[in-house]
Coordinates of C-alpha atoms in Angstrom, one line a residue:
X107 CA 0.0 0.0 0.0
X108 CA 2.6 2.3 0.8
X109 CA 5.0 1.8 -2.6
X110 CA 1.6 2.3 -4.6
X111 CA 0.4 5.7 -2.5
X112 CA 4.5 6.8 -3.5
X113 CA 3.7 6.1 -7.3
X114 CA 0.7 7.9 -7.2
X115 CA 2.2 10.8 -5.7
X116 CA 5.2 10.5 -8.1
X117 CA 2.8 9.9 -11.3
X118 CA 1.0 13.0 -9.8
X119 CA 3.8 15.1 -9.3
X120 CA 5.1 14.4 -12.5
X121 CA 1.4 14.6 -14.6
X122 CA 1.4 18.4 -12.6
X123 CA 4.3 19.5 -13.8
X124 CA 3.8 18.3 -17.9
X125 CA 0.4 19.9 -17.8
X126 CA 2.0 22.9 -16.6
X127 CA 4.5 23.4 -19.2
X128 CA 2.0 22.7 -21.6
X129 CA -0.4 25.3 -20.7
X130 CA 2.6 27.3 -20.7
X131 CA 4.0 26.4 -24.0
X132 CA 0.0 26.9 -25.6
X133 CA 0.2 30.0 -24.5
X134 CA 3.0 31.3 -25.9
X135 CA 2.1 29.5 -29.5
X136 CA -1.1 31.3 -29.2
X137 CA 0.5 34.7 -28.8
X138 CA 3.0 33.6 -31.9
X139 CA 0.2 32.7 -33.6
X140 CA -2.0 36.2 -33.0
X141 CA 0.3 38.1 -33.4
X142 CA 2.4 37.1 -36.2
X143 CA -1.1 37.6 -38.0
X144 CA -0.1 41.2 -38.5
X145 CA 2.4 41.0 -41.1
X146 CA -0.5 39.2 -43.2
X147 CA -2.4 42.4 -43.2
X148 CA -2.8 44.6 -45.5
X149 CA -1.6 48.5 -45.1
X150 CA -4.6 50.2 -46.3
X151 CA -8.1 49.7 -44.5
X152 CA -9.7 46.4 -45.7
X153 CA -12.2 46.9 -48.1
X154 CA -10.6 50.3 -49.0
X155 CA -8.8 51.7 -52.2
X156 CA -6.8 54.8 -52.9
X157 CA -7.5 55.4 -56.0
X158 CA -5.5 58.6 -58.6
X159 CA -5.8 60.0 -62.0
X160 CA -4.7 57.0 -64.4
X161 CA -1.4 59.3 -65.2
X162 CA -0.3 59.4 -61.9
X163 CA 3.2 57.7 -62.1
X164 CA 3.1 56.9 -58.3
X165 CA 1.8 53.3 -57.3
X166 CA 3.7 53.0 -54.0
X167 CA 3.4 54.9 -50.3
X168 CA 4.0 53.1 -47.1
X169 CA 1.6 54.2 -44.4
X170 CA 3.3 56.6 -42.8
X171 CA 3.8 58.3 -46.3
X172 CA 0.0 58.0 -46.6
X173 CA -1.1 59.5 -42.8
X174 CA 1.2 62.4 -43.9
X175 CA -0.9 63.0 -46.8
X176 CA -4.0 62.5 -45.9
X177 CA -2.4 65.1 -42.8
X178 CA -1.7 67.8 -45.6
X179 CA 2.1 67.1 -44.0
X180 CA 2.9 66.0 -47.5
X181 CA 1.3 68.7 -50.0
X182 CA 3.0 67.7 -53.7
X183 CA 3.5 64.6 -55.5
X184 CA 7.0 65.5 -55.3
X185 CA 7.9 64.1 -52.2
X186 CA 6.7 61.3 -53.5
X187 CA 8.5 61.0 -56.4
X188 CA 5.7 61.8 -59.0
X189 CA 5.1 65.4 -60.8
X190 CA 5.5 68.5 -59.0
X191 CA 1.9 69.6 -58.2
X192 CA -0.2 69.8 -55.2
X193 CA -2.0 66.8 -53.5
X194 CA -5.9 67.3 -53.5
X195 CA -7.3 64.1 -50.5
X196 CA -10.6 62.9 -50.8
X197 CA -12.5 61.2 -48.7
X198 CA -16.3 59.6 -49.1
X199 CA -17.4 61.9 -46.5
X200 CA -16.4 65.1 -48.6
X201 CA -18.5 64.2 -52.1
X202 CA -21.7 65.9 -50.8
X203 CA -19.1 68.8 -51.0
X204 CA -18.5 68.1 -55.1
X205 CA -22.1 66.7 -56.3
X206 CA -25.6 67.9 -54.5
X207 CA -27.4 65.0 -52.3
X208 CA -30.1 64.4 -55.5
X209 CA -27.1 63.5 -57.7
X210 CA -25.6 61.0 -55.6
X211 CA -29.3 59.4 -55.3
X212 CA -30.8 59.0 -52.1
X213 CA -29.0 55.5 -51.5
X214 CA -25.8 56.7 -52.8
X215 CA -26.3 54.6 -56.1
X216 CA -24.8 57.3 -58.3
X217 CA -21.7 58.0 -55.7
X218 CA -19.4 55.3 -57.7
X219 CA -19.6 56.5 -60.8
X220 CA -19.7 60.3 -60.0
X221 CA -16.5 59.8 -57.7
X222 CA -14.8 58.0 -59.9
X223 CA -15.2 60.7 -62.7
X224 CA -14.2 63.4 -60.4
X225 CA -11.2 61.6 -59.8
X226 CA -10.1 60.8 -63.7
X227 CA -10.6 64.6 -64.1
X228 CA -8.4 65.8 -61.4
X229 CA -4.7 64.3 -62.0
X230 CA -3.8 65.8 -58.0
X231 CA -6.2 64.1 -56.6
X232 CA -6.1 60.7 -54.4
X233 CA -9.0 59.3 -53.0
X234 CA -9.6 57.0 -50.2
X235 CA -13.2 55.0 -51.2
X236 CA -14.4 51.9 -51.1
X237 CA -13.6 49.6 -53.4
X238 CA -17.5 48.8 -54.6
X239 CA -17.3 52.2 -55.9
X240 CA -14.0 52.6 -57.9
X241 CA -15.2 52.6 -61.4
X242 CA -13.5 50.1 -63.8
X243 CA -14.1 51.9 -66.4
X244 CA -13.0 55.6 -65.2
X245 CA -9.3 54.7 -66.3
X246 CA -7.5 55.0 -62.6
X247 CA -4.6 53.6 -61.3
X248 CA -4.4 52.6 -57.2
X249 CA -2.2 52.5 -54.6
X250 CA -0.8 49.1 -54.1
X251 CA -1.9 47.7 -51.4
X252 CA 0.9 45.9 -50.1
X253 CA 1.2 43.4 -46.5
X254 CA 2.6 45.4 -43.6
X255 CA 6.4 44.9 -43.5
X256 CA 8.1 44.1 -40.0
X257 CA 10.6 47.0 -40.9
X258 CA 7.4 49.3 -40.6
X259 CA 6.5 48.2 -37.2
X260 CA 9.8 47.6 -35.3
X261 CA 11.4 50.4 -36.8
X262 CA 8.6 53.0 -37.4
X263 CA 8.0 55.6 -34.7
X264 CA 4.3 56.6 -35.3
X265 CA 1.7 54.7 -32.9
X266 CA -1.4 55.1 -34.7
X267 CA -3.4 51.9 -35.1
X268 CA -7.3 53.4 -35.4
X269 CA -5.6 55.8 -38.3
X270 CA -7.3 55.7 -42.0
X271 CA -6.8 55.3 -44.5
X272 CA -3.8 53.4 -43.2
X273 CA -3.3 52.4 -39.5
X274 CA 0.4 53.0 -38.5
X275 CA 1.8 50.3 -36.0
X276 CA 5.3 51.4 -35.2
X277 CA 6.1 50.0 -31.8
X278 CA 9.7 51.7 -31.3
X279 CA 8.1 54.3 -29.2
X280 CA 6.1 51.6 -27.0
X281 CA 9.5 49.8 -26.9
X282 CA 12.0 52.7 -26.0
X283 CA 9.4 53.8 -23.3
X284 CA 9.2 50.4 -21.5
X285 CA 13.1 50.4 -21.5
X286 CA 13.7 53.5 -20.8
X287 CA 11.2 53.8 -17.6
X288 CA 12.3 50.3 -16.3
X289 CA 16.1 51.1 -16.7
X290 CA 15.3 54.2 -14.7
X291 CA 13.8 52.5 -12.1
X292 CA 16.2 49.8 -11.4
X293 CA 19.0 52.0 -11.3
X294 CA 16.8 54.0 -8.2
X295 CA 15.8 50.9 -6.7
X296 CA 18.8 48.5 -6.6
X297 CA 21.1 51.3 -4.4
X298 CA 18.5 51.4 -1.6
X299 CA 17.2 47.8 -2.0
X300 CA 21.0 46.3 -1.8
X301 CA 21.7 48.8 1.0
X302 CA 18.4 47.9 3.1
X303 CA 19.0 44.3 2.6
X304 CA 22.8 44.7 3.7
X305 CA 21.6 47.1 6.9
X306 CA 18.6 44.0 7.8
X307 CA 20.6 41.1 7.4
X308 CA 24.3 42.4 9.2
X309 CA 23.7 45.2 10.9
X310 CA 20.4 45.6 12.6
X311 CA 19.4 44.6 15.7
X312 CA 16.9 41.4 16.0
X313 CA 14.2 43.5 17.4
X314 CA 14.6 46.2 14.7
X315 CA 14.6 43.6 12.2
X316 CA 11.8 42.0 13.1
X317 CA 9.7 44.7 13.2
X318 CA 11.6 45.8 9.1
X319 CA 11.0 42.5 8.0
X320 CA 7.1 42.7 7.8
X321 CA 6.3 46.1 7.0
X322 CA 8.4 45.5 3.8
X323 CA 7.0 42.0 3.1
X324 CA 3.8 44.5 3.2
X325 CA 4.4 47.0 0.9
X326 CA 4.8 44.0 -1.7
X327 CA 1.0 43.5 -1.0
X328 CA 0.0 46.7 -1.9
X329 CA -2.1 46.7 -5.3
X330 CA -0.1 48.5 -7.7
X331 CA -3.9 51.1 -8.6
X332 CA -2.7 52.2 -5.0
X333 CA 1.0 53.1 -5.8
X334 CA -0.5 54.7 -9.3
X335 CA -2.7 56.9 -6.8
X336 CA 0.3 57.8 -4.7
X337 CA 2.2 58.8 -7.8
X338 CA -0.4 60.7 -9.3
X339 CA -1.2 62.8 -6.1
X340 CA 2.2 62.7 -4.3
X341 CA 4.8 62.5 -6.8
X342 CA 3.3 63.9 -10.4
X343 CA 3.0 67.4 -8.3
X344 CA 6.2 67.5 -6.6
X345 CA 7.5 66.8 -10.2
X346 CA 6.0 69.3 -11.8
X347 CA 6.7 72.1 -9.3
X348 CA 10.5 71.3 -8.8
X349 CA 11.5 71.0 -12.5
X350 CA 9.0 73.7 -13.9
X351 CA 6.7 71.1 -16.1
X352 CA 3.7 71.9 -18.3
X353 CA 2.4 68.3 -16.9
X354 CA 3.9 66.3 -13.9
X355 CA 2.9 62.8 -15.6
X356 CA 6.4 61.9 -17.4
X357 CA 8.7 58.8 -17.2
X358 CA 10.4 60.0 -14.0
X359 CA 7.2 60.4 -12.3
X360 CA 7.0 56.3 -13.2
X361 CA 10.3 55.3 -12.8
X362 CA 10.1 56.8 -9.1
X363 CA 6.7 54.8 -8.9
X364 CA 8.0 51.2 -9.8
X365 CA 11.4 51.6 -7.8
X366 CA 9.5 52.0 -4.9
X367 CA 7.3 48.4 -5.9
X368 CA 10.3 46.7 -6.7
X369 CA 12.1 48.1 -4.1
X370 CA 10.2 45.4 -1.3
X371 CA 10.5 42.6 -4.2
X372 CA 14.6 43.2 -4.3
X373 CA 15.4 43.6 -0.5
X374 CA 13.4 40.6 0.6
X375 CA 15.1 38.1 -1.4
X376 CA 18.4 39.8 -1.3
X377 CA 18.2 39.9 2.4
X378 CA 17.1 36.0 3.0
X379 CA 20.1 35.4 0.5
X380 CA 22.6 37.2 2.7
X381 CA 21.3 35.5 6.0
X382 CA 22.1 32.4 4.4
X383 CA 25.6 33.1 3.7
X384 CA 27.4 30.4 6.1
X385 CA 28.1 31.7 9.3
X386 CA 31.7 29.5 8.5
X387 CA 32.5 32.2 6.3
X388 CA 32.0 35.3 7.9
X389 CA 34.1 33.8 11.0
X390 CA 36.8 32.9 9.0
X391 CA 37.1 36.5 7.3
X392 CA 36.7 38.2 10.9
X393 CA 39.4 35.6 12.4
X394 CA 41.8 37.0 9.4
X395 CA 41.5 40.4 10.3
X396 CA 39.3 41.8 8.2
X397 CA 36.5 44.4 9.4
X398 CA 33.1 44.1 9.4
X399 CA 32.4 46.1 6.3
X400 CA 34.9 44.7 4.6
X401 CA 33.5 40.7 5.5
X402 CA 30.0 42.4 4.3
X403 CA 31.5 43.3 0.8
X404 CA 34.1 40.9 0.1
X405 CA 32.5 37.7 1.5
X406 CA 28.7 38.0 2.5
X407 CA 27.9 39.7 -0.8
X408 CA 29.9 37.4 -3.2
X409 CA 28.9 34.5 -1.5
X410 CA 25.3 35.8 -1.6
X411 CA 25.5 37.1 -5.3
X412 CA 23.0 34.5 -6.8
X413 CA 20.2 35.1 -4.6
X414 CA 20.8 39.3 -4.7
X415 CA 20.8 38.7 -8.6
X416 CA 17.6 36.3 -8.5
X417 CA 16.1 39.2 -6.1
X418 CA 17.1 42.0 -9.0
X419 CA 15.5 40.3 -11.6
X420 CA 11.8 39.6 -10.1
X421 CA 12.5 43.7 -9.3
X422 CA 12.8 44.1 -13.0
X423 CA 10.4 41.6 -13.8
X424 CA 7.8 43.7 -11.9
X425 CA 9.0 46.7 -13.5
X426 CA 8.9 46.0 -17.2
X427 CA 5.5 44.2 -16.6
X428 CA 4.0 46.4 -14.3
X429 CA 0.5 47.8 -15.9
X430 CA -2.1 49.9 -13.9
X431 CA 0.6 52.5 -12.1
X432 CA 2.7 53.5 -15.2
X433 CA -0.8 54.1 -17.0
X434 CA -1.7 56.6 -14.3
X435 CA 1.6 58.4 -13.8
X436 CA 3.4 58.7 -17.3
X437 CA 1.1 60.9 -19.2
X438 CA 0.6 57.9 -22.3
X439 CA 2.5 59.5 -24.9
X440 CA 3.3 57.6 -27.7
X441 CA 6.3 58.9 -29.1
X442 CA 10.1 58.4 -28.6
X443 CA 11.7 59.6 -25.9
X444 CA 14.2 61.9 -25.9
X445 CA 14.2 63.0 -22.0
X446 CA 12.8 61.0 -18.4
X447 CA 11.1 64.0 -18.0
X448 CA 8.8 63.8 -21.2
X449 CA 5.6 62.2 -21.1
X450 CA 5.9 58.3 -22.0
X451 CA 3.8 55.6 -22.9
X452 CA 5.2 51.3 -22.0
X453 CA 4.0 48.4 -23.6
X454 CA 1.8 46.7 -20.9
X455 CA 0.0 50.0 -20.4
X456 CA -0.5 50.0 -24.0
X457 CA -2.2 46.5 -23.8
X458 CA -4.2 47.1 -21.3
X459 CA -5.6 50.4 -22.8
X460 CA -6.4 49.2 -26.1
X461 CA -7.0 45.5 -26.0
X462 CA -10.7 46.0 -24.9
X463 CA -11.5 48.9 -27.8
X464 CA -9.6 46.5 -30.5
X465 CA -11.8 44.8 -32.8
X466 CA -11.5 41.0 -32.5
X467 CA -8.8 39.2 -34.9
X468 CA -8.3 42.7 -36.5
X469 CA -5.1 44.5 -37.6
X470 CA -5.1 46.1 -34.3
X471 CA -6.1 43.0 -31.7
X472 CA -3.2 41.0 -33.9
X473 CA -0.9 44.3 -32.8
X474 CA -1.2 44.1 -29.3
X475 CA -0.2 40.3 -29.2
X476 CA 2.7 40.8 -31.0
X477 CA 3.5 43.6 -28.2
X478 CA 2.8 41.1 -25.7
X479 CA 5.2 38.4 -27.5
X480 CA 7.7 41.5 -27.6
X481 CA 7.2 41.7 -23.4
X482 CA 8.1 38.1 -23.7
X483 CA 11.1 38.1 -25.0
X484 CA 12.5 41.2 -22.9
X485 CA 11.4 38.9 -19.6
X486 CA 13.1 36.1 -21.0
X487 CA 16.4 38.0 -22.2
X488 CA 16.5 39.0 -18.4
X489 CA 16.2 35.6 -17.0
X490 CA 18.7 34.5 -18.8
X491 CA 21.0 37.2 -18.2
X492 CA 20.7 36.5 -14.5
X493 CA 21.2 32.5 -14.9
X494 CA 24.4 33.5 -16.7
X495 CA 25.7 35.7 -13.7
X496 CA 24.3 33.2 -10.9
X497 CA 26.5 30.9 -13.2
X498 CA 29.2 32.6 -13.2
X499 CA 29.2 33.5 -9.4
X500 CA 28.9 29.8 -8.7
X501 CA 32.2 28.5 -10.3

């Protein structure tokens, strides 16, 4: 009775931890799989055309050539390599602004034809219509519509995805903004987390540490909507009155926010690392001569280094993922940038503002998976960084 209880538990263990990796792994094929659907989309609005004057020599834009268009940033063919003479936009909206409502015909029957006459006699013009209505016979040419490139979202620096005629997914700005805010606040926490763990675990008194111990083991129970609350009352102000800024929200104002919720993450574990340095060791360096502080730094924390790194990374991890308090403290503003103190926008508060207004399986759904599967890969590149440094500490 007792070997076959042992084999269940055993078969159990093991069944446990197969079906976990392979929820694990089906989750990560299902983000592949959503998100690599975007560079099977096309760059103009499905069901859409831009349609020109049949002598129009240009046949090519990428979308952010059209939003600038459409924008009036770009105002000659030019730029675009075609003749020199001003861009004329159109959209469907504007034709009761060309042909009265009675010539269109009260369910737009006529619109087709008209708009595709109108566009044959204007060679400046391009016109962003549904395809149903671009005229065959009208003699226009059209913008090929062409897949969106990966060059175009990891490289472009416009975050527009509800834009039209053609949504713009460049995810540099999301990327640099996630980066930049977590680098930020791991180089404010891991000072004062190393330090607090050092002071806890050598230095402080048991009664003083055991009264640190849980108050810091509680601030990593706080729900991070509380620490965006702090930040957006305490800190954005503060911010904003000491450096003279239009708005307090900016990537300091959530770096300062997620070093102080890593900060409990990266002093717990470091500290429980150093108390488990062997007590052998710390003798031996005393008996030797050696001072206190030097015994801390030459023997505790080498000896300790795997645990403090292990400690560092769930503080990152926390960081780069963090969500609700970066979206309430860094202003959401997608562009690159170029200072901590500009407004910022990260990837998981990206995902978490969109994901609910994106249309299912759309361009824009299939855009904030692949940001996710981007989030990925930053976690993972960190773990492995650490495993390689435990690694090396170790031999």
């Amino acid at each position: 009775m007792k070997k076959f209880l042992e084999k269940a538990v055993r078969w159990l263990l093991t069944a446990s931890g197969f079906v976990t990796s392979l929820v694990i792994l089906l989750i990560i094929a299902f983000l592949f799989a959503e998100g690599a659907g975007l560079f099977r989309e096309h760059t103009i609005e499905e069901g859409y055309v831009l349609a020109l004057h049949g002598d129009n020599p240009v046949k090519e834009m990428t979308a952010a050539e059209i939003k600038a268009v459409f924008d009036e940033d770009i105002t000659s063919w030019e730029a675009l390599g075609g003749p020199d003479m001003p861009i004329e936009t159109f959209r469907l909206e504007d034709a009761d602004k060309y042909f009265p409502e009675e010539q269109l015909g009260a369910q737009y029957e006529n619109a087709g034809r008209l708009i595709s006459s109108l566009i044959a006699s204007r060679p400046g013009m391009i016109a962003f219509i549904p395809e149903s209505m671009a005229d065959a016979d009208a003699g226009l040419s059209f913008i090929e519509d062409n897949t969106i490139s990966p060059k175009e979202v990891f490289a472009g620096t416009e975050w527009f995805p509800t834009a039209t005629p053609a949504p713009l997914f460049g995810m540099w700005p999301l990327l640099a903004g996630t980066l930049w805010v977590s680098f930020f606040a791991i180089l404010f926490a891991l000072p004062f987390g190393i330090s607090i763990a050092v002071y806890m675990a050598e230095i402080a008194s048991p009664k003083v540490r055991g009264f640190l111990k849980p108050v810091i083991e509680l601030l990593n129970g706080i729900p991070s909507v509380v620490y965006g609350f702090f930040g957006l009352i305490v800190i954005v102000p503060i911010l904003q009155q000491v450096f003279g800024l239009p708005v307090g929200e900016s990537g300091l104002a959530g770096s300062i926010v997620l070093a102080i919720m890593a900060l409990p993450t990266i002093v717990s574990v470091s500290e429980d690392a150093m108390r488990n340095c062997p007590p052998s060791l710390r003798e031996a360096s005393l008996a030797l001569g050696a001072t206190q502080w030097q015994t801390i730094y030459r023997v505790v924390i080498p000896s300790s280094m795997s645990g403090i790194a292990s400690g560092v990374v769930l503080g990152i991890g926390r960081a780069v993922g963090e969500t609700m308090a970066v979206l309430m403290v860094t202003g959401n503003a997608a562009v690159v940038p170029t200072s901590i103190l500009e407004p910022l926008r990260t990837i998981p508060a990206t995902i978490a503002a969109e994901l609910g207004e994106a249309p299912t399986g759309g361009a824009h759904y299939q855009s904030l998976f692949l940001l996710g599967i981007i989030l990925f890969f930053i976690t993972f590149i960190i773990n492995l960084s650490v495993e390689y440094i435990s690694a090396r500490n170790k031999g």
